[in-house]
Coordinates of C-alpha atoms in Angstrom, one line a residue:
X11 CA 155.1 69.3 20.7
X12 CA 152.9 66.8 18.8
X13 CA 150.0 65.2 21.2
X14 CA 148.6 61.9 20.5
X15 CA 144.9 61.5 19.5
X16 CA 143.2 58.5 21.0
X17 CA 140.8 56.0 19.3
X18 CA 139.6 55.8 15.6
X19 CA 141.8 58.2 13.3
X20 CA 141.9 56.2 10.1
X21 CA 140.3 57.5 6.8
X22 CA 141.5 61.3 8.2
X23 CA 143.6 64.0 6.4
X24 CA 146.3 65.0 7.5
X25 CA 145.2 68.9 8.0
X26 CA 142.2 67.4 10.2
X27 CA 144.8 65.3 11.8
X28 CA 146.2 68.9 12.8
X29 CA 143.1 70.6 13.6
X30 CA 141.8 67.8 16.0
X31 CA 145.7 68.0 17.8
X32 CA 145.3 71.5 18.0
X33 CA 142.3 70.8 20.6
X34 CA 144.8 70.4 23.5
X35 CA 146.1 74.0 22.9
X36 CA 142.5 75.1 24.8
X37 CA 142.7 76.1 28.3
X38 CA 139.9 76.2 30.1
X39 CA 138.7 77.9 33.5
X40 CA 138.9 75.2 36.5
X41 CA 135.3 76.1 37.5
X42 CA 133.6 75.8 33.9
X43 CA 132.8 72.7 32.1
X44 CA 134.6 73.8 28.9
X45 CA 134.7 77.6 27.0
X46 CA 132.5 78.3 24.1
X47 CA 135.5 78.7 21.7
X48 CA 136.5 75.1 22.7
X49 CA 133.3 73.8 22.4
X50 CA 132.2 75.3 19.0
X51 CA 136.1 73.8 17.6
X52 CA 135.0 70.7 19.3
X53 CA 131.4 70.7 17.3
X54 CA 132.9 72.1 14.0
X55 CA 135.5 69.0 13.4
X56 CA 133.1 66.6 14.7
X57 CA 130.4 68.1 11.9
X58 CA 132.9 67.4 9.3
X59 CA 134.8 63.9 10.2
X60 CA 130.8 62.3 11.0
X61 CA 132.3 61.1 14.3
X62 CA 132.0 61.8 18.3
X63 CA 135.3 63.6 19.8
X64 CA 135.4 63.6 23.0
X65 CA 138.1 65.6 25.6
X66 CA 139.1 64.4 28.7
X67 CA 140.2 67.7 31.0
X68 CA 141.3 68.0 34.4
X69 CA 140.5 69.8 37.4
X70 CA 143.0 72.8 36.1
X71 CA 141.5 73.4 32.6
X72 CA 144.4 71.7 30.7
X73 CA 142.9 69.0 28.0
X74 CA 144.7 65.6 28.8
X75 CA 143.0 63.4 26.1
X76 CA 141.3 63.8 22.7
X77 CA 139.6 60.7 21.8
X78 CA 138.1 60.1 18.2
X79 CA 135.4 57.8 18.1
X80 CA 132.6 56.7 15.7
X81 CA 129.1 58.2 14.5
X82 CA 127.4 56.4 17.9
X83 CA 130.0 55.9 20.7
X84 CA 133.5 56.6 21.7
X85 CA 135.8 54.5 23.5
X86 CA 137.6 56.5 26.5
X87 CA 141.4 55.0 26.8
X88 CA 143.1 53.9 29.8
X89 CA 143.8 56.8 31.6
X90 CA 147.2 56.4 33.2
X91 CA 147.9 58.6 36.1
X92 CA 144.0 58.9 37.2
X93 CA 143.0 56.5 39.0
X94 CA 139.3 57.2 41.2
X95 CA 140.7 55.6 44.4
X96 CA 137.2 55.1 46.8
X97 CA 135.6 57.9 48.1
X98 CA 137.0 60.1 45.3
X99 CA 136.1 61.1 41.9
X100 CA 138.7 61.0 38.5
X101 CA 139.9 64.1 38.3
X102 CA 139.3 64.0 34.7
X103 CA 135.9 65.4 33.1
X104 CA 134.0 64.1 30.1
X105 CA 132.5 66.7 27.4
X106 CA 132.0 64.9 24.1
X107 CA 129.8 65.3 21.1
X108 CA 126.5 64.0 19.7
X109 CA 126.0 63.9 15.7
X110 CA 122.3 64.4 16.5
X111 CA 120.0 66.1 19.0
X112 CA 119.9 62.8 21.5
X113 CA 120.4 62.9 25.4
X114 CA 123.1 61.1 27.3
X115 CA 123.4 57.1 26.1
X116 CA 123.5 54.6 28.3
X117 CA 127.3 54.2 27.6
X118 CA 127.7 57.6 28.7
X119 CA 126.1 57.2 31.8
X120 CA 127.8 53.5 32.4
X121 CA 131.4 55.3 31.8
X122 CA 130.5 58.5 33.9
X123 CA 129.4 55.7 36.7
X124 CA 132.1 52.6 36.3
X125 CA 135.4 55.5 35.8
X126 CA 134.2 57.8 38.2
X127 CA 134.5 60.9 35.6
X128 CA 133.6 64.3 37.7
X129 CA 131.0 65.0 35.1
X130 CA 129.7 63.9 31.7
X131 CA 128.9 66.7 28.9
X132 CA 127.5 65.3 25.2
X133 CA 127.2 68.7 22.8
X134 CA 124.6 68.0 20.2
X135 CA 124.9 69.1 17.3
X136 CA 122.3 71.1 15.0
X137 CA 121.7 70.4 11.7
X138 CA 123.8 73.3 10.6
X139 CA 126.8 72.1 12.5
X140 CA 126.5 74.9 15.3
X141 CA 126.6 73.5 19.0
X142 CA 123.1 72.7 20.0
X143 CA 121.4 71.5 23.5
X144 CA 123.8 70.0 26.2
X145 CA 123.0 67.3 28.4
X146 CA 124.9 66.4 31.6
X147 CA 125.0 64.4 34.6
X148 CA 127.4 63.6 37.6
X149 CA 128.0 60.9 40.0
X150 CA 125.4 60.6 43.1
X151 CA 127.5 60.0 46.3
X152 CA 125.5 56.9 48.1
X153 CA 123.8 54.1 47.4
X154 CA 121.1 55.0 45.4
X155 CA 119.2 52.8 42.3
X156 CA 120.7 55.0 39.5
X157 CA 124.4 55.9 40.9
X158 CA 124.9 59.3 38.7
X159 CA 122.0 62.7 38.4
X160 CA 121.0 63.7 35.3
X161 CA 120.4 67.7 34.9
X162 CA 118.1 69.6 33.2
X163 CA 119.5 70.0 29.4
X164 CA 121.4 73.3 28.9
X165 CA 122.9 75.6 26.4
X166 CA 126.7 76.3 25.0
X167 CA 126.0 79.3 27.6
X168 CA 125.8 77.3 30.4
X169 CA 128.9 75.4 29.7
X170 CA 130.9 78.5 32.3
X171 CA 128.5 77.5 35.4
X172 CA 130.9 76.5 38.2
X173 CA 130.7 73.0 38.6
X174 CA 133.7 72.6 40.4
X175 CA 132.4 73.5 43.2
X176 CA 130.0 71.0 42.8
X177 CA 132.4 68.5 42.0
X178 CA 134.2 69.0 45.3
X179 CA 131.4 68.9 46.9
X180 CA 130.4 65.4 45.6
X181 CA 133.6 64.1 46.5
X182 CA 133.4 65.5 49.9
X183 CA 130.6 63.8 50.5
X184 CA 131.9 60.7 49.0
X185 CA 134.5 61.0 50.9
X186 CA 132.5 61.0 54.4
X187 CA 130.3 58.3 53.3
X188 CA 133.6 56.3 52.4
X189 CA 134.8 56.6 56.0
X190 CA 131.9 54.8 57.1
X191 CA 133.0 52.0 55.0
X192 CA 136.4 51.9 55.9
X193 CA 137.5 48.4 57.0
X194 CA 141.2 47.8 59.1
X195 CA 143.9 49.7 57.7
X196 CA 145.4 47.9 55.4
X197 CA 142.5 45.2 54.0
X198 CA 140.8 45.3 50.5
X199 CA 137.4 45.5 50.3
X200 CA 136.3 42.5 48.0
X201 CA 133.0 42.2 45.8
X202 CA 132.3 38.3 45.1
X203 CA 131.1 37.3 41.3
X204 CA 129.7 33.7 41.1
X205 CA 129.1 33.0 37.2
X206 CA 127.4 29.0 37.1
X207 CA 125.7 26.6 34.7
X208 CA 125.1 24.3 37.2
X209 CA 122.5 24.6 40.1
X210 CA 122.2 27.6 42.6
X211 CA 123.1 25.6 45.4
X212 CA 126.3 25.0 44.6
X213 CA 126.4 28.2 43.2
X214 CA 125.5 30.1 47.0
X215 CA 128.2 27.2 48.4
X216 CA 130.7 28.0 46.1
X217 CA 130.6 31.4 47.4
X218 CA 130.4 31.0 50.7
X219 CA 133.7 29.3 50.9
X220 CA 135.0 32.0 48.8
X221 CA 133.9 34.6 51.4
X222 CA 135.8 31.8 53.9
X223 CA 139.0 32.4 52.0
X224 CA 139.1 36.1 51.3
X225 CA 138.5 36.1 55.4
X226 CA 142.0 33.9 55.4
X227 CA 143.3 36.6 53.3
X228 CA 142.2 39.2 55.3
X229 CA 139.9 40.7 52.8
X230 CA 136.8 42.0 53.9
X231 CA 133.4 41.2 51.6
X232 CA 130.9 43.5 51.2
X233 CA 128.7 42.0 48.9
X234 CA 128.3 38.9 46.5
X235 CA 126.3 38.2 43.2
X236 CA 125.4 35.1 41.7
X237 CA 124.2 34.5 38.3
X238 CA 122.9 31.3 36.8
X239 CA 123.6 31.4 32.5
X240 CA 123.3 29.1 30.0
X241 CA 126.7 29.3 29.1
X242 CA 129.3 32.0 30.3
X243 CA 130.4 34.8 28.3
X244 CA 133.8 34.0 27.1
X245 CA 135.0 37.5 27.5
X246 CA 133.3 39.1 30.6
X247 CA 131.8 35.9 32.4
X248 CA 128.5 37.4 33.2
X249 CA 128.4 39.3 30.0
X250 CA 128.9 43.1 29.4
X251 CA 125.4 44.7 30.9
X252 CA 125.4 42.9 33.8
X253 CA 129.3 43.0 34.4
X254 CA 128.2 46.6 34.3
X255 CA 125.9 46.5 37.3
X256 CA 127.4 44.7 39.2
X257 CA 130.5 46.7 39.4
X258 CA 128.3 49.9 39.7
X259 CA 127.4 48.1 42.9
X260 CA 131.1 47.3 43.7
X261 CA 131.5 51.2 43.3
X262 CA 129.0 51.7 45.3
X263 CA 129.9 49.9 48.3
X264 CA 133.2 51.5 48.1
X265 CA 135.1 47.8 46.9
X266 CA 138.4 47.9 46.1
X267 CA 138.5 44.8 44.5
X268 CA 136.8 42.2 42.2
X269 CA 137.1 38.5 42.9
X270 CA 135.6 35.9 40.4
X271 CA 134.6 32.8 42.2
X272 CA 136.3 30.5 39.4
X273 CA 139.7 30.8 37.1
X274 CA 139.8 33.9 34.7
X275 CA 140.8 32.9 31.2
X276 CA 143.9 34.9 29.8
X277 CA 141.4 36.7 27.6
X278 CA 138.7 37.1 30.5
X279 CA 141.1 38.9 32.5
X280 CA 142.4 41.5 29.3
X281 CA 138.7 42.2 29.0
X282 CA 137.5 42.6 32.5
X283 CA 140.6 45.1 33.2
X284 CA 140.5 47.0 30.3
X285 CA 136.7 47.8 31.3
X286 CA 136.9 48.7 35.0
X287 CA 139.4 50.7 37.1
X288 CA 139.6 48.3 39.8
X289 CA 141.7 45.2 40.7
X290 CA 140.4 42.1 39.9
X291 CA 141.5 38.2 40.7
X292 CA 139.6 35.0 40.2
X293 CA 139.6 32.2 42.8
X294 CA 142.9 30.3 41.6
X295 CA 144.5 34.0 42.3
X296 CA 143.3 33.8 46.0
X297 CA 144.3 30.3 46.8
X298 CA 147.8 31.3 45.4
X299 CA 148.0 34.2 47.9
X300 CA 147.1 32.6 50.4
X301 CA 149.5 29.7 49.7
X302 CA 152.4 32.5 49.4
X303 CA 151.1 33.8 52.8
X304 CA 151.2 30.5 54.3
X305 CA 154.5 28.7 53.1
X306 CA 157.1 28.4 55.6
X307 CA 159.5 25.9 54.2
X308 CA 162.1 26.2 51.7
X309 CA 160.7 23.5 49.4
X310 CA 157.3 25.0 50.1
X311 CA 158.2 28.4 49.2
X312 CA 159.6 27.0 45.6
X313 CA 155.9 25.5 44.8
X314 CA 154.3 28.2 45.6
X315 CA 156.7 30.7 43.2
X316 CA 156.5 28.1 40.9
X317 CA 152.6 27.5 40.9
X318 CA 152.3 31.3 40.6
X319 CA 154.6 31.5 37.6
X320 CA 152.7 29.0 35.8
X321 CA 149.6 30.9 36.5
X322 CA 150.9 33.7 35.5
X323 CA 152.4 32.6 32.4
X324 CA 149.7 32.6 29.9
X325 CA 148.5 36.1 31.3
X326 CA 151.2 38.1 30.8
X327 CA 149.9 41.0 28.6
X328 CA 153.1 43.6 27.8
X329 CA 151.9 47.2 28.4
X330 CA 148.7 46.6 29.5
X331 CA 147.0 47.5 32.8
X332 CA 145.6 44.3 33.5
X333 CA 149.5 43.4 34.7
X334 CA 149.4 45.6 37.4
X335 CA 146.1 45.0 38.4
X336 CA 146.3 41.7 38.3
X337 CA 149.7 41.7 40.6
X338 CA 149.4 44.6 43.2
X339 CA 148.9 43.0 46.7
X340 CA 146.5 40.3 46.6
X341 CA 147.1 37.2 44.1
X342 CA 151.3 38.4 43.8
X343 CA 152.4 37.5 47.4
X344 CA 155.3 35.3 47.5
X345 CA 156.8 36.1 44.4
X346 CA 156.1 39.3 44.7
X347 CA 155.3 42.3 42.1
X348 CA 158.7 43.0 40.6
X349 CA 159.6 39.7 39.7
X350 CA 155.9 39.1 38.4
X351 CA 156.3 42.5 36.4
X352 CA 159.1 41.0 34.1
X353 CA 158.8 39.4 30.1
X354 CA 158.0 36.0 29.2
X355 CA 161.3 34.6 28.7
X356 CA 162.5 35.5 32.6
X357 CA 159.6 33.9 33.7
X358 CA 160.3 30.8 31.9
X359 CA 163.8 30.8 33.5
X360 CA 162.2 31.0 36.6
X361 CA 160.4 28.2 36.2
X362 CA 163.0 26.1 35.2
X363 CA 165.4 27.1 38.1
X364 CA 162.4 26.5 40.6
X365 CA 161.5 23.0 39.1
X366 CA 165.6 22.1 39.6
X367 CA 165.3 23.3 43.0
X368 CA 161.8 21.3 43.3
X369 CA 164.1 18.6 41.8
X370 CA 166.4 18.5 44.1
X371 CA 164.6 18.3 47.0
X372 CA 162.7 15.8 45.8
X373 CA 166.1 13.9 46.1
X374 CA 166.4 14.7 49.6
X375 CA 162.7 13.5 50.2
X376 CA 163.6 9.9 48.3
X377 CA 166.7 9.7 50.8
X378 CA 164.4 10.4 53.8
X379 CA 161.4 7.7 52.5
X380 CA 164.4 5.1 52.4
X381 CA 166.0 5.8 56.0
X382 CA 162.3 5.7 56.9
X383 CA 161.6 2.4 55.2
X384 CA 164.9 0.7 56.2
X385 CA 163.3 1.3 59.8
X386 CA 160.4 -0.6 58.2
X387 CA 158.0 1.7 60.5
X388 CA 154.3 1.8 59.1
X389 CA 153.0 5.5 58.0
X390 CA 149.4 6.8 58.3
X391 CA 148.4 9.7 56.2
X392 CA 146.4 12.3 57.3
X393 CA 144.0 13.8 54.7
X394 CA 141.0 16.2 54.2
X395 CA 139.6 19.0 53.2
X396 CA 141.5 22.4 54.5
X397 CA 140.5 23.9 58.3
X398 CA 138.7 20.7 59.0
X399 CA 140.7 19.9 62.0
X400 CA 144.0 17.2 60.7
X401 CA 146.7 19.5 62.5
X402 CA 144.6 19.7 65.7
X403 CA 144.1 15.6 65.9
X404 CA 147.8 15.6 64.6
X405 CA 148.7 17.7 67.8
X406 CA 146.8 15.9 70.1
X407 CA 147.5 12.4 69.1
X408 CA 151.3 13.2 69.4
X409 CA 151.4 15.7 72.1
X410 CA 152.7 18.2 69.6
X411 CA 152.4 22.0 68.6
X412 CA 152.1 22.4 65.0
X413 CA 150.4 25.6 64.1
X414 CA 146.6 24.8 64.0
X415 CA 144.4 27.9 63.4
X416 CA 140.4 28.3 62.8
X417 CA 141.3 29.5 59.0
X418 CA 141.3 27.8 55.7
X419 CA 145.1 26.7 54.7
X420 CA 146.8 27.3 58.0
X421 CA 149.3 25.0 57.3
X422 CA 150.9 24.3 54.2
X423 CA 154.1 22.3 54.8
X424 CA 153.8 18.4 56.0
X425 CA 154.2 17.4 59.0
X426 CA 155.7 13.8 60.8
X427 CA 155.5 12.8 63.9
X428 CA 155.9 9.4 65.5
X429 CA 153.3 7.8 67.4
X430 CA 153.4 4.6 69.8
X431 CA 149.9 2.4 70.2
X432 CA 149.5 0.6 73.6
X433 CA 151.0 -2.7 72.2
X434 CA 153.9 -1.1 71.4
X435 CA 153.2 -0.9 67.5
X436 CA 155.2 2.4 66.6
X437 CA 154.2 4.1 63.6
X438 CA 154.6 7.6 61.5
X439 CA 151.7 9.9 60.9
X440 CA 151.7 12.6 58.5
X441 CA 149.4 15.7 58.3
X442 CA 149.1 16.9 54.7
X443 CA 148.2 20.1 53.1
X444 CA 144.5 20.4 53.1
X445 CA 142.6 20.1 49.7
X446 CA 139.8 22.5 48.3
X447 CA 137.1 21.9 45.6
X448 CA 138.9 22.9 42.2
X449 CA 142.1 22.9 43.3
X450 CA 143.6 25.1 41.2
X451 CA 145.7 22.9 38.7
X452 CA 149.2 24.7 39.3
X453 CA 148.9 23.9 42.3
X454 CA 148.4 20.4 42.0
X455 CA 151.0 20.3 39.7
X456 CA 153.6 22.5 42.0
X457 CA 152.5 20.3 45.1
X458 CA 152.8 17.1 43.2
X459 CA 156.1 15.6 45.1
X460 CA 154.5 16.4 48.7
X461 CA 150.8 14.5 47.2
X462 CA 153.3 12.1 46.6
X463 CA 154.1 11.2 50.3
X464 CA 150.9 9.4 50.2
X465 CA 151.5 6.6 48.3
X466 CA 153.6 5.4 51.0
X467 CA 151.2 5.4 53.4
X468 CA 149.9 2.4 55.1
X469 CA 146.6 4.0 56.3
X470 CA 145.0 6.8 55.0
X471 CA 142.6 9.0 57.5
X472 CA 140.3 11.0 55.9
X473 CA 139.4 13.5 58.5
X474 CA 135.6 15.3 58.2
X475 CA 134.6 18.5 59.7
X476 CA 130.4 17.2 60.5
X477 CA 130.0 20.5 61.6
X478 CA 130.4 22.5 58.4
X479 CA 127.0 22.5 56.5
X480 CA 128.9 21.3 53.2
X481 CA 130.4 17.9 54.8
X482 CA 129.5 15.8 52.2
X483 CA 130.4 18.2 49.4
X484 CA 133.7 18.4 50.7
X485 CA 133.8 14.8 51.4
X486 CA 134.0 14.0 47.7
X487 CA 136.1 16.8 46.8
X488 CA 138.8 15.2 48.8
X489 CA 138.0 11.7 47.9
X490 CA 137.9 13.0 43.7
X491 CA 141.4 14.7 44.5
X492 CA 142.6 10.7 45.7
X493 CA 140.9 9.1 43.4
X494 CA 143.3 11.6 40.4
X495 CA 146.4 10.8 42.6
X496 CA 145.5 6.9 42.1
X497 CA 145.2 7.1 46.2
X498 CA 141.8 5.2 46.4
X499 CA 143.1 1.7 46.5
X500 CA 144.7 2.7 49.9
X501 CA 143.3 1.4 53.3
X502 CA 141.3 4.5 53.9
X503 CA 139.5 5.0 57.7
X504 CA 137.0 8.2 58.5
X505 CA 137.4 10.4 61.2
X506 CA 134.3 12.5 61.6
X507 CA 135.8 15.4 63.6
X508 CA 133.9 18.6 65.5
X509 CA 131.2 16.0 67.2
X510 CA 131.2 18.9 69.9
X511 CA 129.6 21.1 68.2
X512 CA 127.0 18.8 66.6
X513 CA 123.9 17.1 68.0
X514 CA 123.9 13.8 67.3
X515 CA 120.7 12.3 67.7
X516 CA 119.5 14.7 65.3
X517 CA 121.7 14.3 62.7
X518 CA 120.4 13.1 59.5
X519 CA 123.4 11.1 57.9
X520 CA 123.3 8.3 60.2
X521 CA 124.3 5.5 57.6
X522 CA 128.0 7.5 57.3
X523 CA 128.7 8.6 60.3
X524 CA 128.4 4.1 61.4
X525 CA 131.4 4.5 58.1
X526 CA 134.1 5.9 60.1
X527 CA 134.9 7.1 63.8
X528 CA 133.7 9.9 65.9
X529 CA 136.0 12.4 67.7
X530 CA 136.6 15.9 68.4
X531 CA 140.5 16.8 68.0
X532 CA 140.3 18.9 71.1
X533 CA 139.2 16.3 72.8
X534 CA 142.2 13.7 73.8
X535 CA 139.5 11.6 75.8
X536 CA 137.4 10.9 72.4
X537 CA 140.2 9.7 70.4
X538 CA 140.8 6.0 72.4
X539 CA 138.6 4.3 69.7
X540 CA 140.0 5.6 66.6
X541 CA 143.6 4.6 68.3
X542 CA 142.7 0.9 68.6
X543 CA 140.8 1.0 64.9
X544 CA 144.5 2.5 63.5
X545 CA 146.1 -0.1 65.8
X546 CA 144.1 -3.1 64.3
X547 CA 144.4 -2.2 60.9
X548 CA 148.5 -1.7 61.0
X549 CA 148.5 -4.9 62.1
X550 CA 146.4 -6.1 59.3
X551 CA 148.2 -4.6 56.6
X552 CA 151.6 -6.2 58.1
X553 CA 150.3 -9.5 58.1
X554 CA 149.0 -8.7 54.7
X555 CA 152.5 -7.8 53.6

């Protein structure tokens, strides 16, 4: 049976072709590295096609990979089938030539590191093309400043040593120290990559309200970077040496999973895949999930397929990796892996059954709005920025129970209820879904006929969590989001929410908080003056009308 070499075969005859496919014929010993008739075959064709060849053989001897590469490097293919899962090693071991007498590169040891080989092995080779000195290294279980253990340079003797014992030995270990690690059953472990041009402030925000919503989406973070660049690298974000490092880190924290704190470009995420073994998403990704988690309704259930399509879209790369990784667990909720796993022309009737469905109930929606306005009853919107309180002073001004939680986006679907002022003014208020920085633009899009709501509204109240360090950041987030929906010419009142867990006297925006009203949601008793401001200014805008 004909076995397929890997990498760069161009420019080769055909009888090399066969020699270099004979390779995988070699069996070797579990415990050794690689025989001495393997190796010298291994040196002899490299001598004469002037490029590395590197094998990639498992833990029962059998070679599962030949790669040809160039004179300096080779490129080790995705290995399907061996996947280092945390706490364990590949399965698969590295031995490889060098046209020279030159240790382990620093590609070598970055491979050996990011795919978690069991061991690295470069044969140099001597000026008269016979195997020369042997370099190796391994993984070092642990957090330690250089991840992997370079040994003492060797000879095509010491390629029978037993280093499968030392191999299970390192995974054992990793194993243990893994266990320490080991969050709930069931939850990721996330490492958090902020990329910025702008200032480091926003930067260390940014990612703090990241960390906010992997917690919503029950992943657990165990570590965060943040670089500042000039500009950011168009295929790895952080560029390639440092996208290096930091998922050595990852590694070594025993994450399960990369999250980019901003939207992966089609071409970002083919890159980024193709160079680690791990999942990775980007900030749109978690938003979507958590919207899929979230959705209850039937209408918002349809936005949220449909804004994950649309995401999706662009990305789809047939026979690639970075499909899978992108749409296991996190990021393809809702919609869920097999339908994401399908071609480009499914997904495109997807999106154009969802957006009839979207349609139609957009219908139902006008209907509604007209029995509402035939009943000529005034509507106040409720607004803000997501888990800053709207369905708690929703509940509490109308005696209701809509599901109010301490997480971001714990409610998706709008809610109405009808509320009666002391002078008998009757009125509808409206909690909407809450609004992020960056919103990602599907959603926007998906979520445009709910946004919509609020163009009906009389009153607008823009709720404020004064609690959250970042008030004032999220403050305009929401009022940029209005300003896009052509929302700012509406009546608009503050309601500065959370004054319980705030001191007052010593808090330094004084001039905003005289802007708006003061309340805590929780707090029926607080919420008398910003009934008689609402009251006042319904009757305002009636006489204006």
């Amino acid at each position: 049976m004909k076995k397929k070499l890997y990498g760069n075969t161009s420019g080769l005859r055909n009888i090399q072709i066969k020699e270099l496919e004979n390779l995988y014929i070699f069996s070797t010993p579990p415990e050794c590295i690689a025989i001495q008739e393997l190796a010298a075959s291994l040196v002899k064709m490299s001598h004469e096609i002037r490029r590395q060849i590197g094998l990639l053989i498992d833990r029962s001897g059998k070679v599962i990979y030949v790669i040809i590469g160039e004179p300096r490097k080779i490129v080790i293919p995705v290995t399907s089938g061996y996947m280092a899962l945390p706490g364990k090693l590949k399965g698969l071991r590295l031995i490889h030539t060098h046209l020279k007498d030159e240790p382990l590169t620093r590609d070598d040891l970055t491979d050996l590191a990011l795919l978690r080989l069991d061991y690295i092995t470069a044969v140099c080779i001597s000026q008269d093309g016979k195997p020369g000195i042997i370099y190796s290294a391994h993984i070092l279980p642990g957090e330690n400043s250089d991840p992997y253990q370079i040994l003492e340079p060797a000879t095509i003797q010491d390629l029978n040593m037993d280093c499968l014992v030392q191999i299970l030995a390192l995974e054992s270990e990793l194993t243990k120290k893994n266990s320490l690690y080991k969050p709930e059953s069931g939850r990721e472990t996330a490492f958090l990559i902020n990329a910025t041009t702008s200032s480091p402030r926003d930067a260390y925000s940014s990612i703090e309200e990241l960390k906010e919503l992997c917690k919503t989406s029950g992943i657990n973070v165990i570590g965060t970077a943040v670089q500042r660049r000039k500009t950011i690298d168009p295929k790895f974000v952080v560029g390639k040496g440092k996208l290096s490092n930091l998922i050595i880190q990852a590694i070594q924290k025993y994450a399960t999973l990369l999250v980019f704190d901003r939207e992966l470009s089609a071409s970002q995420i083919r890159s980024i895949t193709d160079f680690v073994e791990m999942k990775v998403i980007d900030r749109t990704q978690l938003i979507l999930d958590i919207f899929a988690k979230q959705a209850k309704s039937r209408e918002g259930k349809f936005q949220v397929e449909l804004a994950q399509m649309e995401y999706l879209l662009p990305r789809l790369i047939t026979k690639n990796t970075a499909m899978s990784r992108l749409t296991g667990g996190i990021g393809g909720r809702g919609p869920g892996e097999t339908k994401l796993e399908i071609n480009r022309r499914r997904v495109n009737e997807r999106i154009n059954r969802l957006k009839k469905e979207i349609v139609k109930i957009r219908k139902q929606r006008s209907q509604q709005k007209s029995r509402r306005k035939r009943k000529d009853l005034p509507i106040i919107s409720i607004v803000g920025y997501t888990n800053v309180g709207k369905s708690t002073l929703l509940n509490t001004l109308t005696q209701s129970k809509i599901i109010a939680a301490d997480r971001l986006f714990a409610t998706l679907d709008p809610s109405s209820r009808r509320l009666r002022f002391p002078k008998d003014t009757e009125v509808i208020i409206t909690d909407t879904v809450g609004f992020i920085r960056n919103l990602p633009k599907e959603l926007m899009e998906a979520f445009n006929a709910t946004l919509e709501e609020l163009l009906d509204a009389n009153v607008i109240l823009h709720v404020i969590d004064i609690s959250n360090p970042r008030y004032q950041q999220q403050k305009n987030s929401v009022e940029k989001i209005l300003k896009s929906l052509k929302l700012d010419g509406i009546p608009t009142l503050y309601v500065f929410n959370k004054i319980d867990r705030v001191d007052l006297d010593s808090f330094d925006d004084k001039w905003l908080l005289n802007q708006g009203i003061l309340v805590s949601a929780i707090q029926k008793e607080t919420l008398k003056p910003l009934v008689e401001k609402l009251e006042s200014m319904i009757i305002i805008e009636k006489i204006r009308c």
